[in-house]
Short mmCIF file of C-alpha atoms (C1' of nucleotides) and ligand atoms in Angstrom, two decimals:
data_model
loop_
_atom_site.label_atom_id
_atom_site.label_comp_id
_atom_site.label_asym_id
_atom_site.label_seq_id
_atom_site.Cartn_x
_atom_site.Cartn_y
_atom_site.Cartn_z
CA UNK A 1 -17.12 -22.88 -3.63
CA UNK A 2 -16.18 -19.25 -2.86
CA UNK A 3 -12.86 -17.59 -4.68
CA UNK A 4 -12.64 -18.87 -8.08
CA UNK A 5 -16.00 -19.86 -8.74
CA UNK A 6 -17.36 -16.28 -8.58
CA UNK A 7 -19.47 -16.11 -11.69
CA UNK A 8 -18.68 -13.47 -14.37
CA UNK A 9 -21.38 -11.95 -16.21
CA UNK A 10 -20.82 -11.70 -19.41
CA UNK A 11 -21.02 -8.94 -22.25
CA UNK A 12 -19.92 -8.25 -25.58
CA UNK A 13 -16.83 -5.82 -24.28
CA UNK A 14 -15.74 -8.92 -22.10
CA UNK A 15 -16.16 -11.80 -24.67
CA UNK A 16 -14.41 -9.44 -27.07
CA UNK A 17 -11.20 -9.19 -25.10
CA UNK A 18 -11.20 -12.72 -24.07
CA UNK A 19 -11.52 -13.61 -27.57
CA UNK A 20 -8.76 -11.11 -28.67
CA UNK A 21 -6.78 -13.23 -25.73
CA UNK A 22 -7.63 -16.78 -26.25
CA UNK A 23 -5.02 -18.44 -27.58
CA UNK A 24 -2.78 -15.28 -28.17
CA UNK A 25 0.66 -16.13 -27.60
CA UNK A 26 1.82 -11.87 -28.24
CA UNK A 27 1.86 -11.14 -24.54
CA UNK A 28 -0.17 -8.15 -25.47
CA UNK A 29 -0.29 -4.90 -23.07
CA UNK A 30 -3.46 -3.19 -21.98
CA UNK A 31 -3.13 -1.05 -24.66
CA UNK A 32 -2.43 -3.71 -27.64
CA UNK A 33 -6.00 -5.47 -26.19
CA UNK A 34 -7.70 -2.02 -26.13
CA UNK A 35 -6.38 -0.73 -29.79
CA UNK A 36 -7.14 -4.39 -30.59
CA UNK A 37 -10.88 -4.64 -29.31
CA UNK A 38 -11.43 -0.83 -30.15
CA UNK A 39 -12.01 -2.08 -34.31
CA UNK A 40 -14.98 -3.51 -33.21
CA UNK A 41 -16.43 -1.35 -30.12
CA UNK A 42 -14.70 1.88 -31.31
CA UNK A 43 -16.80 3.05 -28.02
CA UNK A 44 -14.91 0.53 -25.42
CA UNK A 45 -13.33 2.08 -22.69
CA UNK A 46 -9.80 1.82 -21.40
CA UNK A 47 -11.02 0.65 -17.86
CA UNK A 48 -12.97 -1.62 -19.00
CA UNK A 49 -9.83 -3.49 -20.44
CA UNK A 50 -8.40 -3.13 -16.97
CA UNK A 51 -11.67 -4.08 -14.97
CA UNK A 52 -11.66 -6.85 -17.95
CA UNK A 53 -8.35 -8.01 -17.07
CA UNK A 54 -8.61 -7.54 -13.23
CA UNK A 55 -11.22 -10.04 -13.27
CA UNK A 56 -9.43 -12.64 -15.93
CA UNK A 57 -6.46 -12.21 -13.02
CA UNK A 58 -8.59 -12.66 -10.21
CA UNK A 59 -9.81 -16.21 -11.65
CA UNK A 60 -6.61 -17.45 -12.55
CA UNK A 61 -7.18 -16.96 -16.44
CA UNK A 62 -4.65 -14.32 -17.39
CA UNK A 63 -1.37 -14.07 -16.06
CA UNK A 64 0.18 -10.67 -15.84
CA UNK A 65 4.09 -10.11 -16.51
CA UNK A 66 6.36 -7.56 -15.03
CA UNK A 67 9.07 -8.96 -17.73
CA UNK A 68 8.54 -5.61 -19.78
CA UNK A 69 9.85 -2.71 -17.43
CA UNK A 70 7.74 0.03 -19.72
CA UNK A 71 3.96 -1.80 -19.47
CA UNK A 72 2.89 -4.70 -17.94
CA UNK A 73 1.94 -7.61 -19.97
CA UNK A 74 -0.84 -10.27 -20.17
CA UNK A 75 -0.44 -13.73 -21.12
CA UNK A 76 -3.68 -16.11 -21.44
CA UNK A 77 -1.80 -19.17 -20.83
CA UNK A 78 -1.48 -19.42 -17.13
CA UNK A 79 0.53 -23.06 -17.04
CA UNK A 80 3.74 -22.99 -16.12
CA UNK A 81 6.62 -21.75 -18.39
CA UNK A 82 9.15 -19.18 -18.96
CA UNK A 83 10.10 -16.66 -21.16
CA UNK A 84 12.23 -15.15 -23.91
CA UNK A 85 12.56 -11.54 -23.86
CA UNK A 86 14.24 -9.08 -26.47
CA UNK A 87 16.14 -6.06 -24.46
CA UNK A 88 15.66 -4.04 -27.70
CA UNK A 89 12.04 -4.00 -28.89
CA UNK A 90 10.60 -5.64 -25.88
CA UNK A 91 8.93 -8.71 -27.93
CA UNK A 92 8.49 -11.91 -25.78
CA UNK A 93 8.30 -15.65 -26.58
CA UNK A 94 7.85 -18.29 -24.72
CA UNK A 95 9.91 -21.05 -23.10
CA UNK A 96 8.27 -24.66 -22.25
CA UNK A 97 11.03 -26.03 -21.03
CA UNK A 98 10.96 -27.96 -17.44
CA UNK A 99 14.04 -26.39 -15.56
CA UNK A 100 15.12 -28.12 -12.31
CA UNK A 101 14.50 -25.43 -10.14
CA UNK A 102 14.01 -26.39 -6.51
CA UNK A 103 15.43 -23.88 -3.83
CA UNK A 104 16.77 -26.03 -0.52
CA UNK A 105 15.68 -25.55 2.80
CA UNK A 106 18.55 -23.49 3.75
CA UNK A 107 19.02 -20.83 0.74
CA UNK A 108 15.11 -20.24 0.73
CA UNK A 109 15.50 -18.09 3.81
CA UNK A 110 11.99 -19.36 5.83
CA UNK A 111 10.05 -18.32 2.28
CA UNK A 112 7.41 -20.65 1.11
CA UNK A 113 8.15 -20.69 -2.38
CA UNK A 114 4.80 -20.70 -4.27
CA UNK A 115 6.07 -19.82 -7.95
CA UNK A 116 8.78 -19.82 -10.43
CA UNK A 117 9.44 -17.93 -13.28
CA UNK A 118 12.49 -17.75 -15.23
CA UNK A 119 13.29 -14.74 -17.55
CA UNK A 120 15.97 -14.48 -20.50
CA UNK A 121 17.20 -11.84 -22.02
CA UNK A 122 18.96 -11.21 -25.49
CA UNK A 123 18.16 -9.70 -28.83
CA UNK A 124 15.40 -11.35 -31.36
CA UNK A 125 16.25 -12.79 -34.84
CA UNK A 126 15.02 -9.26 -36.09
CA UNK A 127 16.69 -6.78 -33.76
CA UNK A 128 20.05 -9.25 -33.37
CA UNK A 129 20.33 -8.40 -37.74
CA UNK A 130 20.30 -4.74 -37.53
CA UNK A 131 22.88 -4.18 -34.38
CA UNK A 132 22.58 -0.12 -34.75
CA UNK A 133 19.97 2.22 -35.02
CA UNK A 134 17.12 0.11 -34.15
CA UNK B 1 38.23 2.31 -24.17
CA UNK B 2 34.87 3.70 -24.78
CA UNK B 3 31.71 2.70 -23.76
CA UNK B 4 31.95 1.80 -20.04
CA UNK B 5 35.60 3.55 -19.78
CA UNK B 6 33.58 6.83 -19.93
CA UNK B 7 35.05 8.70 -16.39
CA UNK B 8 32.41 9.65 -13.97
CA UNK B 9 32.71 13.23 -12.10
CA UNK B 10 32.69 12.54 -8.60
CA UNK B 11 29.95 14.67 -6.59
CA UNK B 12 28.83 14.30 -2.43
CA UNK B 13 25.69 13.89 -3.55
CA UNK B 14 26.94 10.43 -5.90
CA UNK B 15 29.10 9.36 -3.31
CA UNK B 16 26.44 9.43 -0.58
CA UNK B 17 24.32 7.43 -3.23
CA UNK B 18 26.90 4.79 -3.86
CA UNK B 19 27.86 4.57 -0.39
CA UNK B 20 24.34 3.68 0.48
CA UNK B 21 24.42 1.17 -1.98
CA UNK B 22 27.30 -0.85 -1.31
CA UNK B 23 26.93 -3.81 -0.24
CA UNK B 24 22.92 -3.45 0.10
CA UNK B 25 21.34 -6.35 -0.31
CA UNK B 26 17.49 -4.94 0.19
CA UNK B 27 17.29 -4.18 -3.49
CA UNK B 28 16.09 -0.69 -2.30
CA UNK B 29 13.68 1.67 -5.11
CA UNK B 30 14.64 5.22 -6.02
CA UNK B 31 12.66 6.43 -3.25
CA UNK B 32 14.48 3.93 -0.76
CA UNK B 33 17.79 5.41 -2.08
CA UNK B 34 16.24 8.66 -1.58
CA UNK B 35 15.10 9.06 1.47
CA UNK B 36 18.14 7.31 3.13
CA UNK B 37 20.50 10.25 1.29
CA UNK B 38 18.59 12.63 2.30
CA UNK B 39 19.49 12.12 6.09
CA UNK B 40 22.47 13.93 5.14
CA UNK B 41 21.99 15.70 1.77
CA UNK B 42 18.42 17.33 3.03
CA UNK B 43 18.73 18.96 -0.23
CA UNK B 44 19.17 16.31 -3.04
CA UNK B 45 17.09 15.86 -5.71
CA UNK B 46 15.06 13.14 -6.71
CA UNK B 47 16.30 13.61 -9.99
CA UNK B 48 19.91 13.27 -8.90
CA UNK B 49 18.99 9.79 -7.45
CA UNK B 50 17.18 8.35 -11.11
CA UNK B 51 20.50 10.04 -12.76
CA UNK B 52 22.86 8.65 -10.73
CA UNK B 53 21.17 5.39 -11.18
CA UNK B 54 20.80 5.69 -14.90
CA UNK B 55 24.78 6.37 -14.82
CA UNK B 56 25.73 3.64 -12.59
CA UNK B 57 23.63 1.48 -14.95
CA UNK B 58 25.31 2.68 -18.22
CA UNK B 59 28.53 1.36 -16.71
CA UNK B 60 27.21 -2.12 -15.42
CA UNK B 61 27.32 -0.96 -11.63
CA UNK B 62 23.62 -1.72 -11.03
CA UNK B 63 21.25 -4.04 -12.05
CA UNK B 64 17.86 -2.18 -12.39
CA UNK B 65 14.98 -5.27 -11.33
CA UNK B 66 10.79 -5.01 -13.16
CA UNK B 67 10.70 -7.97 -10.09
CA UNK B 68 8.22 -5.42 -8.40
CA UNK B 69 5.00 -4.61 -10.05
CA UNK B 70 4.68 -1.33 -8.40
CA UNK B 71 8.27 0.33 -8.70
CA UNK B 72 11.67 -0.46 -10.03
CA UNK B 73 13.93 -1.52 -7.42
CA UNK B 74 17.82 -1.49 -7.65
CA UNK B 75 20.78 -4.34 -6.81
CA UNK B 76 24.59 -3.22 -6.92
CA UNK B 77 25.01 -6.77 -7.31
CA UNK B 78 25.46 -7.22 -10.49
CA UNK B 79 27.30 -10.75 -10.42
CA UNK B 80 25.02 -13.37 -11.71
CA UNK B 81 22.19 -14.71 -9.39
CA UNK B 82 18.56 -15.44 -8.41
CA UNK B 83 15.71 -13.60 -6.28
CA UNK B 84 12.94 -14.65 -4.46
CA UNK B 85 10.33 -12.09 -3.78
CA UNK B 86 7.30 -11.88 -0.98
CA UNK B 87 4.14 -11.21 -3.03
CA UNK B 88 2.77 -9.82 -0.12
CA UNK B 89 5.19 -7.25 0.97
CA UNK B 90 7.59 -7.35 -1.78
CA UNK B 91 10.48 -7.66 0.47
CA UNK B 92 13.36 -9.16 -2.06
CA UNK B 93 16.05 -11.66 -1.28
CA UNK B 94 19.11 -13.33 -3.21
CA UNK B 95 19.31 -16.67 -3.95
CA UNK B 96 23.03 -17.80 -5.49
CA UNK B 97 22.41 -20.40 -6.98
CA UNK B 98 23.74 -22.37 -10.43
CA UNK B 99 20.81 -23.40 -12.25
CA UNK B 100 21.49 -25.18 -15.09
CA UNK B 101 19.21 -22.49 -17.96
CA UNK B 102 20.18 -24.10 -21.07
CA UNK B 103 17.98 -23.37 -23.62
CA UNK B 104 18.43 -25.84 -27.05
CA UNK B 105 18.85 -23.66 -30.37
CA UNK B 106 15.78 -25.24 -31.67
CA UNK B 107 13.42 -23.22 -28.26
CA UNK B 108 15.48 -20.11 -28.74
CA UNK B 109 13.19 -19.07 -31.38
CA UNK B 110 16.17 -17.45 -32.97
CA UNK B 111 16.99 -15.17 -30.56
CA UNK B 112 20.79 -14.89 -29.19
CA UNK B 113 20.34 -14.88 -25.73
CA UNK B 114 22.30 -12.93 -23.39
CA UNK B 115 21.15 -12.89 -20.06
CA UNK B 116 18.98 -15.14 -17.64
CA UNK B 117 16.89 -14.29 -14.40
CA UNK B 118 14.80 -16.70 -12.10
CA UNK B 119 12.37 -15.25 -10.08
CA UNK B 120 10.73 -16.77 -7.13
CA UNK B 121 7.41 -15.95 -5.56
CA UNK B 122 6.58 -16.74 -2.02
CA UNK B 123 5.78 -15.77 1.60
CA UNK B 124 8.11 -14.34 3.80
CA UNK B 125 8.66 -15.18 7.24
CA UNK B 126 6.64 -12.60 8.42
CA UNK B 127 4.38 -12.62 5.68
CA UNK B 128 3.75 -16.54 6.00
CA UNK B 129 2.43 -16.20 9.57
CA UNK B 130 0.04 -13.71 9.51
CA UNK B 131 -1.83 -15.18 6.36
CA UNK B 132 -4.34 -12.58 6.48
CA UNK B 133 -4.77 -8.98 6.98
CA UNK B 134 -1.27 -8.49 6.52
"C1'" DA C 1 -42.28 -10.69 -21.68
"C1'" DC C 2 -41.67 -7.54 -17.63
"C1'" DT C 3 -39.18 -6.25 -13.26
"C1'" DT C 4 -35.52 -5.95 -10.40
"C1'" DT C 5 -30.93 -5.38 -9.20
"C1'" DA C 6 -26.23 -6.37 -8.61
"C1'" DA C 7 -22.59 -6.21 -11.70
"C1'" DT C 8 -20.47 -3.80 -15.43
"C1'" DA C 9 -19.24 0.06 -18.76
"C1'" DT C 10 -18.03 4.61 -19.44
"C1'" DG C 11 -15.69 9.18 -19.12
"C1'" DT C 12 -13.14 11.87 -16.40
"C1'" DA C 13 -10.24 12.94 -12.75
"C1'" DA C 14 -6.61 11.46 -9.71
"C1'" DT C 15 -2.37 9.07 -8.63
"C1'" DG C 16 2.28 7.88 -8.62
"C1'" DA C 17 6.52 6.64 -10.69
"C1'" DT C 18 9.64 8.27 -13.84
"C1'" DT C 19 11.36 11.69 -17.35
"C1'" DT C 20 12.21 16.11 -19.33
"C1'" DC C 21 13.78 20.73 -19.16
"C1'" DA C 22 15.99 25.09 -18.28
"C1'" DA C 23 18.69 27.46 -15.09
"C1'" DT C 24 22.44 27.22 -11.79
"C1'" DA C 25 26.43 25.14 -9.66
"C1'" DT C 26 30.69 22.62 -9.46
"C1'" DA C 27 34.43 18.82 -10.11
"C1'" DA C 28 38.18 18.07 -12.81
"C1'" DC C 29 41.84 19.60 -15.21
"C1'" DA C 30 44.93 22.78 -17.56
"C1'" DT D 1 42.78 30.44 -10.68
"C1'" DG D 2 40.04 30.00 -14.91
"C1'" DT D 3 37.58 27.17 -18.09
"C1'" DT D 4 34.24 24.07 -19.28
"C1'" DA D 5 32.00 19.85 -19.65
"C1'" DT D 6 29.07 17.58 -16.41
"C1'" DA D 7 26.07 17.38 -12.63
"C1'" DT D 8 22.36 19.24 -9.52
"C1'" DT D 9 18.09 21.24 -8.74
"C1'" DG D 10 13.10 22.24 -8.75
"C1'" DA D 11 9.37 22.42 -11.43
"C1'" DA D 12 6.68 20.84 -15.08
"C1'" DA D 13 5.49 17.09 -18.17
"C1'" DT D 14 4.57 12.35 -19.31
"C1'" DC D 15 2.59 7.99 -19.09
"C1'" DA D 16 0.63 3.86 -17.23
"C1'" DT D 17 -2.61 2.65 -14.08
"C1'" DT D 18 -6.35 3.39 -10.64
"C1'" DA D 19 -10.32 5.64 -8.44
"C1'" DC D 20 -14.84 7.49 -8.80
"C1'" DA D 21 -19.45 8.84 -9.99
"C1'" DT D 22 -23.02 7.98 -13.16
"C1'" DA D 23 -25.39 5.47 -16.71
"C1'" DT D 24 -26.21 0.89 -18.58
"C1'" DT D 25 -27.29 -3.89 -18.77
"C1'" DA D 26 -26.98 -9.15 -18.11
"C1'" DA D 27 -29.27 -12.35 -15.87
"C1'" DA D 28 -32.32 -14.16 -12.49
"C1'" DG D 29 -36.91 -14.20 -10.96
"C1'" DT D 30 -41.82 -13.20 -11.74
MN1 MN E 1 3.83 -16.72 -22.20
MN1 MN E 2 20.03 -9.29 -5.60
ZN1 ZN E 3 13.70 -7.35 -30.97
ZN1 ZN E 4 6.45 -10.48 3.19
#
DNA sequence: ACTTTAATATGTAATGATTTCAATATAACA
DNA sequence: TGTTATATTGAAATCATTACATATTAAAGT
């Protein structure tokens, strides 16, 4: 018992974001969860979202993408999958999809590969409609 | 002819950039590119390198990587392939591999995809030895 | 319930990468 | 050689994220 099982203490900032997270499939940024959580604690502040989500990270219960090269983003489901990315207004999906992914001995360089992540790219139903302009 | 046919003045200060890149394979960040071309341009700017790199990426001649959290880093390689990435020192390497990234109509949400990245997260060789206080 | 205290929240300042801008310089071409 | 669209430069601005100092509070013990 020493990483993980650090306990959190608990308070109504914290169980507001992770309630704003649980189950969110947006892959919201720090600011989405603070503008988000803000309704109800108009007095929240921004570090707290980032202390908030510092400590999800540390415990394994937010995962944080670098998929979006403007912000980074949080996801609250921390299994395994990929994702779906639109180049134009940055909105992500997911992908559960099991890819065959295993790197041999020889192109993995001496790494020990840990994770996998795999990212696609393309326009979403929305921005593939209106080509120009966006 | 338009979009990518666009002609490019040549300048030292471009050609030392380009120079430095070819054939690179350390998927160097601005600053990489920067301090290595200032050797011999003492007096470049670092807003020559982000416009240079902004021009070469207009015309498909580098592939700008989010792989790092804490910069963007930059591949002249921009035939399709893989990376694997030390989350400890965030050394970068290619893998060239075929991985079959199929996604069915009915998981693409409805978005046309385009493009398709797997990232891989490990140790280095270095990295994986000394396992703590890197 | 009251006390204690380590953990957390807050506001503000600092950081660091990247972008913007206005002035100056120059590569390319006639 | 002159013209001009394009590029370079340095400085300032922007923006996301982090660091810090101070005030607050959850939770554990009494
Ligand atoms: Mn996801
Ligand atoms: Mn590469
Ligand atoms: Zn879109
Ligand atoms: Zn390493």
């Amino acid at each position: 018992m020493e990483s993980k099982a650090k306990k959190m203490k608990m308070t109504p900032q914290r169980a507001a974001i992770i309630k704003y997270l649980e189950g969110n499939t947006s892959h919201p940024s720090a600011e989405d969860i603070f503008e988000s959580v803000r309704k109800k604690y108009p007095m929240i502040s921004f570090t707290t979202v980032y202390n908030t989500l510092q400590t999800l990270k540390d415990r394994d219960r937010v995962w944080e993408l670098n998929i979006d090269d403007e912000r980074k983003r949080y996801d609250p489901n921390v299994k395994l999958h990929h994702h779906l990315i639109c180049t134009r207004c940055k909105n992500i999906v997911d992908i559960f999809m099991d890819f065959q992914l295993d790197v041999p001995e020889e192109e993995a360089q001496g790494y020990m590969i840990s994770g996998r992540h795999v990212e696609f790219y393309g326009l979403c139903p929305k921005c593939g409609k209106t080509k120009n302009r966006g």
